[in-house]
Each structure stands twice: as C-alpha cells, then as structure tokens.
GROMACS .gro file of C-alpha atoms in nm:
model
  296
    1UNK     CA    1  -5.861  -4.372   0.293
    2UNK     CA    2  -6.099  -4.068   0.309
    3UNK     CA    3  -6.379  -4.297   0.424
    4UNK     CA    4  -6.155  -4.432   0.697
    5UNK     CA    5  -6.069  -4.075   0.815
    6UNK     CA    6  -6.435  -3.981   0.803
    7UNK     CA    7  -6.517  -4.288   1.018
    8UNK     CA    8  -6.242  -4.210   1.263
    9UNK     CA    9  -6.361  -3.846   1.275
   10UNK     CA   10  -6.719  -3.966   1.353
   11UNK     CA   11  -6.596  -4.201   1.621
   12UNK     CA   12  -6.391  -3.931   1.782
   13UNK     CA   13  -6.678  -3.689   1.770
   14UNK     CA   14  -6.912  -3.947   1.921
   15UNK     CA   15  -6.651  -4.017   2.186
   16UNK     CA   16  -6.623  -3.648   2.274
   17UNK     CA   17  -7.006  -3.615   2.289
   18UNK     CA   18  -7.031  -3.927   2.498
   19UNK     CA   19  -6.761  -3.805   2.739
   20UNK     CA   20  -6.941  -3.467   2.768
   21UNK     CA   21  -7.270  -3.631   2.844
   22UNK     CA   22  -7.106  -3.858   3.106
   23UNK     CA   23  -6.930  -3.562   3.279
   24UNK     CA   24  -7.233  -3.335   3.278
   25UNK     CA   25  -7.540  -3.564   3.298
   26UNK     CA   26  -7.449  -3.903   3.427
   27UNK     CA   27  -7.147  -3.897   3.668
   28UNK     CA   28  -7.259  -3.590   3.867
   29UNK     CA   29  -7.594  -3.749   3.939
   30UNK     CA   30  -7.426  -4.076   4.047
   31UNK     CA   31  -7.268  -3.867   4.322
   32UNK     CA   32  -7.580  -3.663   4.412
   33UNK     CA   33  -7.838  -3.944   4.394
   34UNK     CA   34  -7.692  -4.245   4.576
   35UNK     CA   35  -8.026  -4.437   4.572
   36UNK     CA   36  -8.286  -4.488   4.838
   37UNK     CA   37  -8.322  -4.810   5.036
   38UNK     CA   38  -8.673  -4.917   5.133
   39UNK     CA   39  -8.581  -4.992   5.496
   40UNK     CA   40  -8.836  -5.102   5.757
   41UNK     CA   41  -8.827  -5.157   6.133
   42UNK     CA   42  -8.913  -5.491   6.290
   43UNK     CA   43  -9.286  -5.544   6.334
   44UNK     CA   44  -9.288  -5.509   6.716
   45UNK     CA   45  -9.046  -5.213   6.730
   46UNK     CA   46  -9.094  -4.963   7.015
   47UNK     CA   47  -8.926  -4.687   6.811
   48UNK     CA   48  -9.136  -4.381   6.747
   49UNK     CA   49  -9.160  -4.191   6.417
   50UNK     CA   50  -9.071  -3.827   6.375
   51UNK     CA   51  -9.070  -3.573   6.080
   52UNK     CA   52  -8.895  -3.241   6.071
   53UNK     CA   53  -8.929  -2.968   5.808
   54UNK     CA   54  -8.570  -2.847   5.746
   55UNK     CA   55  -8.682  -2.613   5.466
   56UNK     CA   56  -8.997  -2.519   5.275
   57UNK     CA   57  -8.925  -2.801   5.032
   58UNK     CA   58  -8.764  -3.073   5.238
   59UNK     CA   59  -8.891  -3.284   5.526
   60UNK     CA   60  -8.645  -3.512   5.709
   61UNK     CA   61  -8.801  -3.833   5.835
   62UNK     CA   62  -8.662  -4.007   6.143
   63UNK     CA   63  -8.736  -4.201   6.452
   64UNK     CA   64  -8.646  -4.204   6.819
   65UNK     CA   65  -8.619  -4.432   7.114
   66UNK     CA   66  -8.635  -4.285   7.466
   67UNK     CA   67  -8.450  -4.468   7.746
   68UNK     CA   68  -8.587  -4.506   8.096
   69UNK     CA   69  -8.417  -4.256   8.330
   70UNK     CA   70  -8.210  -4.121   8.045
   71UNK     CA   71  -7.870  -3.971   8.117
   72UNK     CA   72  -7.799  -3.847   7.763
   73UNK     CA   73  -7.902  -3.843   7.403
   74UNK     CA   74  -7.737  -3.937   7.069
   75UNK     CA   75  -7.810  -3.851   6.712
   76UNK     CA   76  -7.731  -4.136   6.470
   77UNK     CA   77  -7.622  -4.056   6.109
   78UNK     CA   78  -7.612  -4.335   5.855
   79UNK     CA   79  -7.376  -4.389   5.558
   80UNK     CA   80  -7.426  -4.318   5.190
   81UNK     CA   81  -7.717  -4.511   5.035
   82UNK     CA   82  -7.830  -4.631   5.373
   83UNK     CA   83  -8.116  -4.539   5.600
   84UNK     CA   84  -8.214  -4.471   5.960
   85UNK     CA   85  -8.339  -4.830   6.015
   86UNK     CA   86  -7.981  -4.954   5.991
   87UNK     CA   87  -7.942  -4.828   6.349
   88UNK     CA   88  -8.237  -5.016   6.494
   89UNK     CA   89  -8.022  -5.259   6.701
   90UNK     CA   90  -7.785  -4.970   6.799
   91UNK     CA   91  -8.083  -4.775   6.938
   92UNK     CA   92  -8.186  -5.063   7.165
   93UNK     CA   93  -7.829  -5.111   7.276
   94UNK     CA   94  -7.801  -4.747   7.378
   95UNK     CA   95  -8.144  -4.750   7.542
   96UNK     CA   96  -8.002  -5.017   7.778
   97UNK     CA   97  -7.726  -4.771   7.868
   98UNK     CA   98  -7.981  -4.500   7.945
   99UNK     CA   99  -7.927  -4.296   7.633
  100UNK     CA  100  -8.200  -4.161   7.409
  101UNK     CA  101  -8.138  -4.210   7.036
  102UNK     CA  102  -8.260  -4.021   6.729
  103UNK     CA  103  -8.195  -4.171   6.381
  104UNK     CA  104  -8.276  -3.983   6.062
  105UNK     CA  105  -8.280  -4.047   5.692
  106UNK     CA  106  -8.046  -3.785   5.552
  107UNK     CA  107  -8.172  -3.578   5.255
  108UNK     CA  108  -8.206  -3.779   4.935
  109UNK     CA  109  -8.208  -4.099   5.146
  110UNK     CA  110  -8.470  -4.334   5.281
  111UNK     CA  111  -8.813  -4.166   5.323
  112UNK     CA  112  -8.671  -3.811   5.356
  113UNK     CA  113  -8.712  -3.540   5.091
  114UNK     CA  114  -8.455  -3.365   4.887
  115UNK     CA  115  -8.321  -3.453   4.548
  116UNK     CA  116  -7.944  -3.447   4.614
  117UNK     CA  117  -7.701  -3.558   4.877
  118UNK     CA  118  -7.425  -3.307   4.948
  119UNK     CA  119  -7.226  -3.511   5.205
  120UNK     CA  120  -7.242  -3.253   5.487
  121UNK     CA  121  -7.267  -2.919   5.303
  122UNK     CA  122  -7.640  -2.883   5.349
  123UNK     CA  123  -7.685  -3.177   5.586
  124UNK     CA  124  -7.513  -2.997   5.876
  125UNK     CA  125  -7.782  -2.729   5.854
  126UNK     CA  126  -8.050  -3.000   5.844
  127UNK     CA  127  -7.910  -3.147   6.164
  128UNK     CA  128  -7.926  -2.800   6.325
  129UNK     CA  129  -8.301  -2.808   6.263
  130UNK     CA  130  -8.317  -3.170   6.395
  131UNK     CA  131  -8.146  -3.059   6.718
  132UNK     CA  132  -8.418  -2.802   6.766
  133UNK     CA  133  -8.683  -3.069   6.733
  134UNK     CA  134  -8.495  -3.299   6.970
  135UNK     CA  135  -8.487  -3.032   7.242
  136UNK     CA  136  -8.868  -2.990   7.198
  137UNK     CA  137  -8.913  -3.366   7.268
  138UNK     CA  138  -8.679  -3.400   7.562
  139UNK     CA  139  -8.590  -3.057   7.684
  140UNK     CA  140  -8.249  -2.893   7.716
  141UNK     CA  141  -8.116  -3.070   8.023
  142UNK     CA  142  -7.956  -3.382   7.876
  143UNK     CA  143  -7.613  -3.379   7.707
  144UNK     CA  144  -7.643  -3.444   7.334
  145UNK     CA  145  -7.397  -3.638   7.121
  146UNK     CA  146  -7.372  -3.736   6.761
  147UNK     CA  147  -7.253  -4.064   6.605
  148UNK     CA  148  -7.204  -4.113   6.234
  149UNK     CA  149  -7.052  -4.381   6.009
  150UNK     CA  150  -6.879  -4.332   5.673
  151UNK     CA  151  -7.067  -4.043   5.503
  152UNK     CA  152  -7.255  -4.010   5.831
  153UNK     CA  153  -6.923  -3.970   6.015
  154UNK     CA  154  -6.815  -3.704   5.780
  155UNK     CA  155  -7.148  -3.523   5.819
  156UNK     CA  156  -7.131  -3.554   6.201
  157UNK     CA  157  -6.789  -3.388   6.207
  158UNK     CA  158  -6.917  -3.096   6.002
  159UNK     CA  159  -7.239  -3.067   6.209
  160UNK     CA  160  -7.056  -3.077   6.541
  161UNK     CA  161  -6.820  -2.802   6.427
  162UNK     CA  162  -7.117  -2.571   6.372
  163UNK     CA  163  -7.380  -2.667   6.631
  164UNK     CA  164  -7.305  -2.554   6.986
  165UNK     CA  165  -7.578  -2.781   7.134
  166UNK     CA  166  -7.384  -3.098   7.038
  167UNK     CA  167  -7.164  -3.191   7.338
  168UNK     CA  168  -6.964  -3.494   7.212
  169UNK     CA  169  -6.903  -3.687   6.894
  170UNK     CA  170  -6.824  -4.033   6.774
  171UNK     CA  171  -6.700  -4.043   6.411
  172UNK     CA  172  -6.651  -4.381   6.241
  173UNK     CA  173  -6.485  -4.449   5.907
  174UNK     CA  174  -6.523  -4.083   5.795
  175UNK     CA  175  -6.347  -3.923   5.500
  176UNK     CA  176  -6.127  -3.613   5.554
  177UNK     CA  177  -6.197  -3.425   5.224
  178UNK     CA  178  -6.478  -3.494   4.979
  179UNK     CA  179  -6.311  -3.424   4.647
  180UNK     CA  180  -6.022  -3.649   4.742
  181UNK     CA  181  -6.246  -3.940   4.833
  182UNK     CA  182  -6.449  -3.904   4.514
  183UNK     CA  183  -6.122  -3.922   4.318
  184UNK     CA  184  -6.025  -4.236   4.507
  185UNK     CA  185  -6.361  -4.397   4.435
  186UNK     CA  186  -6.329  -4.312   4.068
  187UNK     CA  187  -5.990  -4.462   4.050
  188UNK     CA  188  -6.113  -4.791   4.186
  189UNK     CA  189  -6.431  -4.793   3.978
  190UNK     CA  190  -6.257  -4.723   3.652
  191UNK     CA  191  -5.941  -4.924   3.729
  192UNK     CA  192  -5.714  -4.612   3.731
  193UNK     CA  193  -5.830  -4.492   3.389
  194UNK     CA  194  -5.976  -4.155   3.518
  195UNK     CA  195  -5.785  -3.833   3.517
  196UNK     CA  196  -5.809  -3.568   3.786
  197UNK     CA  197  -5.956  -3.309   3.550
  198UNK     CA  198  -6.242  -3.543   3.482
  199UNK     CA  199  -6.323  -3.582   3.850
  200UNK     CA  200  -6.285  -3.206   3.901
  201UNK     CA  201  -6.521  -3.139   3.612
  202UNK     CA  202  -6.775  -3.388   3.747
  203UNK     CA  203  -6.755  -3.235   4.095
  204UNK     CA  204  -6.802  -2.885   3.954
  205UNK     CA  205  -7.112  -2.999   3.768
  206UNK     CA  206  -7.241  -3.171   4.083
  207UNK     CA  207  -7.187  -2.844   4.279
  208UNK     CA  208  -7.377  -2.645   4.020
  209UNK     CA  209  -7.669  -2.892   4.017
  210UNK     CA  210  -7.710  -2.919   4.398
  211UNK     CA  211  -7.601  -2.563   4.489
  212UNK     CA  212  -7.298  -2.656   4.705
  213UNK     CA  213  -6.916  -2.622   4.697
  214UNK     CA  214  -6.757  -2.972   4.701
  215UNK     CA  215  -6.432  -2.822   4.811
  216UNK     CA  216  -6.588  -2.696   5.133
  217UNK     CA  217  -6.700  -3.044   5.227
  218UNK     CA  218  -6.391  -3.097   5.441
  219UNK     CA  219  -6.430  -3.278   5.777
  220UNK     CA  220  -6.062  -3.229   5.852
  221UNK     CA  221  -6.104  -2.852   5.812
  222UNK     CA  222  -6.424  -2.852   6.021
  223UNK     CA  223  -6.249  -3.052   6.292
  224UNK     CA  224  -6.040  -2.746   6.373
  225UNK     CA  225  -6.358  -2.589   6.534
  226UNK     CA  226  -6.438  -2.884   6.759
  227UNK     CA  227  -6.333  -2.828   7.113
  228UNK     CA  228  -6.545  -3.092   7.288
  229UNK     CA  229  -6.488  -3.464   7.354
  230UNK     CA  230  -6.446  -3.685   7.043
  231UNK     CA  231  -6.393  -4.052   6.970
  232UNK     CA  232  -6.274  -4.145   6.620
  233UNK     CA  233  -6.301  -4.509   6.504
  234UNK     CA  234  -6.155  -4.654   6.182
  235UNK     CA  235  -6.038  -4.983   6.047
  236UNK     CA  236  -5.674  -5.015   5.949
  237UNK     CA  237  -5.774  -5.227   5.647
  238UNK     CA  238  -6.051  -4.995   5.527
  239UNK     CA  239  -6.075  -5.056   5.156
  240UNK     CA  240  -6.306  -4.760   5.078
  241UNK     CA  241  -6.173  -4.478   5.300
  242UNK     CA  242  -5.807  -4.523   5.387
  243UNK     CA  243  -5.726  -4.509   5.759
  244UNK     CA  244  -5.506  -4.204   5.694
  245UNK     CA  245  -5.826  -4.001   5.682
  246UNK     CA  246  -5.894  -4.085   6.042
  247UNK     CA  247  -5.550  -3.965   6.147
  248UNK     CA  248  -5.595  -3.638   5.950
  249UNK     CA  249  -5.929  -3.569   6.121
  250UNK     CA  250  -5.790  -3.657   6.460
  251UNK     CA  251  -5.486  -3.436   6.423
  252UNK     CA  252  -5.714  -3.142   6.331
  253UNK     CA  253  -5.954  -3.184   6.625
  254UNK     CA  254  -5.900  -2.877   6.839
  255UNK     CA  255  -6.010  -3.051   7.161
  256UNK     CA  256  -5.749  -3.210   7.381
  257UNK     CA  257  -6.021  -3.453   7.496
  258UNK     CA  258  -6.001  -3.681   7.198
  259UNK     CA  259  -5.945  -4.052   7.128
  260UNK     CA  260  -5.846  -4.249   6.824
  261UNK     CA  261  -5.944  -4.613   6.813
  262UNK     CA  262  -5.799  -4.810   6.518
  263UNK     CA  263  -5.962  -5.153   6.471
  264UNK     CA  264  -5.691  -5.399   6.373
  265UNK     CA  265  -5.799  -5.585   6.060
  266UNK     CA  266  -6.112  -5.371   6.035
  267UNK     CA  267  -6.255  -5.291   5.693
  268UNK     CA  268  -6.511  -5.026   5.600
  269UNK     CA  269  -6.810  -5.235   5.700
  270UNK     CA  270  -6.860  -5.447   6.015
  271UNK     CA  271  -6.610  -5.291   6.248
  272UNK     CA  272  -6.810  -5.398   6.552
  273UNK     CA  273  -6.810  -5.754   6.420
  274UNK     CA  274  -6.433  -5.746   6.362
  275UNK     CA  275  -6.349  -5.595   6.700
  276UNK     CA  276  -6.622  -5.780   6.891
  277UNK     CA  277  -6.662  -5.705   7.261
  278UNK     CA  278  -6.369  -5.453   7.256
  279UNK     CA  279  -6.562  -5.223   7.012
  280UNK     CA  280  -6.854  -5.183   7.262
  281UNK     CA  281  -6.617  -5.151   7.559
  282UNK     CA  282  -6.450  -4.855   7.387
  283UNK     CA  283  -6.791  -4.698   7.326
  284UNK     CA  284  -6.894  -4.755   7.686
  285UNK     CA  285  -6.566  -4.620   7.816
  286UNK     CA  286  -6.590  -4.306   7.611
  287UNK     CA  287  -6.945  -4.231   7.693
  288UNK     CA  288  -6.986  -4.368   8.043
  289UNK     CA  289  -6.676  -4.486   8.223
  290UNK     CA  290  -6.495  -4.148   8.182
  291UNK     CA  291  -6.807  -3.983   8.328
  292UNK     CA  292  -6.844  -3.790   8.001
  293UNK     CA  293  -7.210  -3.731   8.058
  294UNK     CA  294  -7.152  -3.590   8.406
  295UNK     CA  295  -6.925  -3.322   8.262
  296UNK     CA  296  -7.218  -3.125   8.128
   0.00000   0.00000   0.00000
C-alpha cells in the first residue's frame, strides 16, 4: 500500500510539474509565436518591396502596389500565422479601382522581425511607423484606409483608434476582446477541459514574456475612439470568432458613419467566396459609390 501511495504521489508531483511547465513555458509561446509562413509572390508580380524600421530591434517587411491615377490608399493587415502575400490578388483588385495598397508582415510573421505577436498591443504602434513611410512614398494628399482580417481586423481597429492619419476602416472577422477569444480557442482545442484560471495564468505569462497587457488588447474598447467611416464584415457561421464579436465592435464604434455586413452562411475563412459578387459590391459601395474618398 505504501508503494502505491508513493507512486501516486510521484504521479501527482509529475503532473503538477508538467502543468507548471505547460502554463509557463509551452502555452504562452503558442500564443506569442504563431509560426511564420514562407510566402512568395507570383514570379511576374509588379508589387514593390518595402522595409520599415519600427524600433531599433525590429524591421517590418512589406510591399506596395501603386495604382494609375490613384484616388486613395489602403493598408492591408493579415490574420494570425499568415503573411502579406495572402493579399496579392486583393492588391491587384484595388489597383483596378484606383487605390494604392500596402501589405505588411506583422511582427513575428512572414519576413518581419520581432519574436512575439501581441495582437495589436505593439502592432498598432508599428502601423503608426508604417503610415509615416507610406506618406513618404505617396505624399499626404490621398485619403488612407486600413483593411484587416481576423487578427488583422482586430489590429486594424486598435490602429485606427490611435492614428489620426487613417481616414476609414474595413474590419473583417475581428475579435472584440483578446483574453476572451484565447479562452474560446482553448475550450475548443482541449474539448472543454480547460479552466479559466489556466487561461488567465497563460495570458499573464505571455504578457510578461512579450511586455504587453493582454487585457488591454480590446478592439471593442478601442472602437469607442473611432469617429470616421467604418465597414465591419463577419460571417454568421464563423466557427473561430463568433459573430457576436462583430456586433460588439459595431455597437462601440463612435462614428455614425458605420456599416455592418453579415455574410449569411459565412465562416471564418473564405467570406468573399461564400458571398460572391455581393461581397465585392459591398466593398465598392463603401469605398466608392458613397463617395467616401471625396469626403477628405
């Protein structure tokens, strides 16, 4: 019996040690280091490369495509684990509309520097530096918008709330509050076996490692500072970020010039494919048909 108790004691101790290691050395890094895709442009691409130093340690790598007789410009922000090249077709699409586009690998993504992703906490400051570089390339005359998807949508909300030079925003499939969405992901990943204190501990460790406050990564809170035109797009069947997040961000947008486009049957990925022509019509209507660009 004593041997059994000893074995149980050893197993419990090993379990505690394993849990501690997971909470402090494994799970936080799974949040902060989402992985880098080795994305490339098509061989005959007309898109130009750009690199911006956002700090002494971190360079952000991007590209841009200038339209003929441009009437506006747009910053494109990718989702978690993705890269700027995911927007290549989008850049050509907007060029046809007369809109310059600038796509960047966010920190800890693609070819950009930085060890950790902070989902908008530091990235919004990076985008402020990127805006300065954009204005050096094209001048100050053209209205500037920002479009982001998923993590990129959340970053775009937070950036627009802080950067006066951004004149309009398009936020697709964005989360409203970072700790909440991390908890949701953990629930799905571990089949409901996680407890909130475990997620809170993991987030606290992640914040210590990457020098940020996860609680402050709150697009719905940032939205209260936005008083310019906004289009929010979300799928009503989004399996990763529930559509309720879109309504929460929309309700908090301070601007009266705001639109909410819910794609029926839309999931987290492929909203443009699900909605088809209507998706692009809504984009065009928001940017062009309402004479948005002529307002500035």
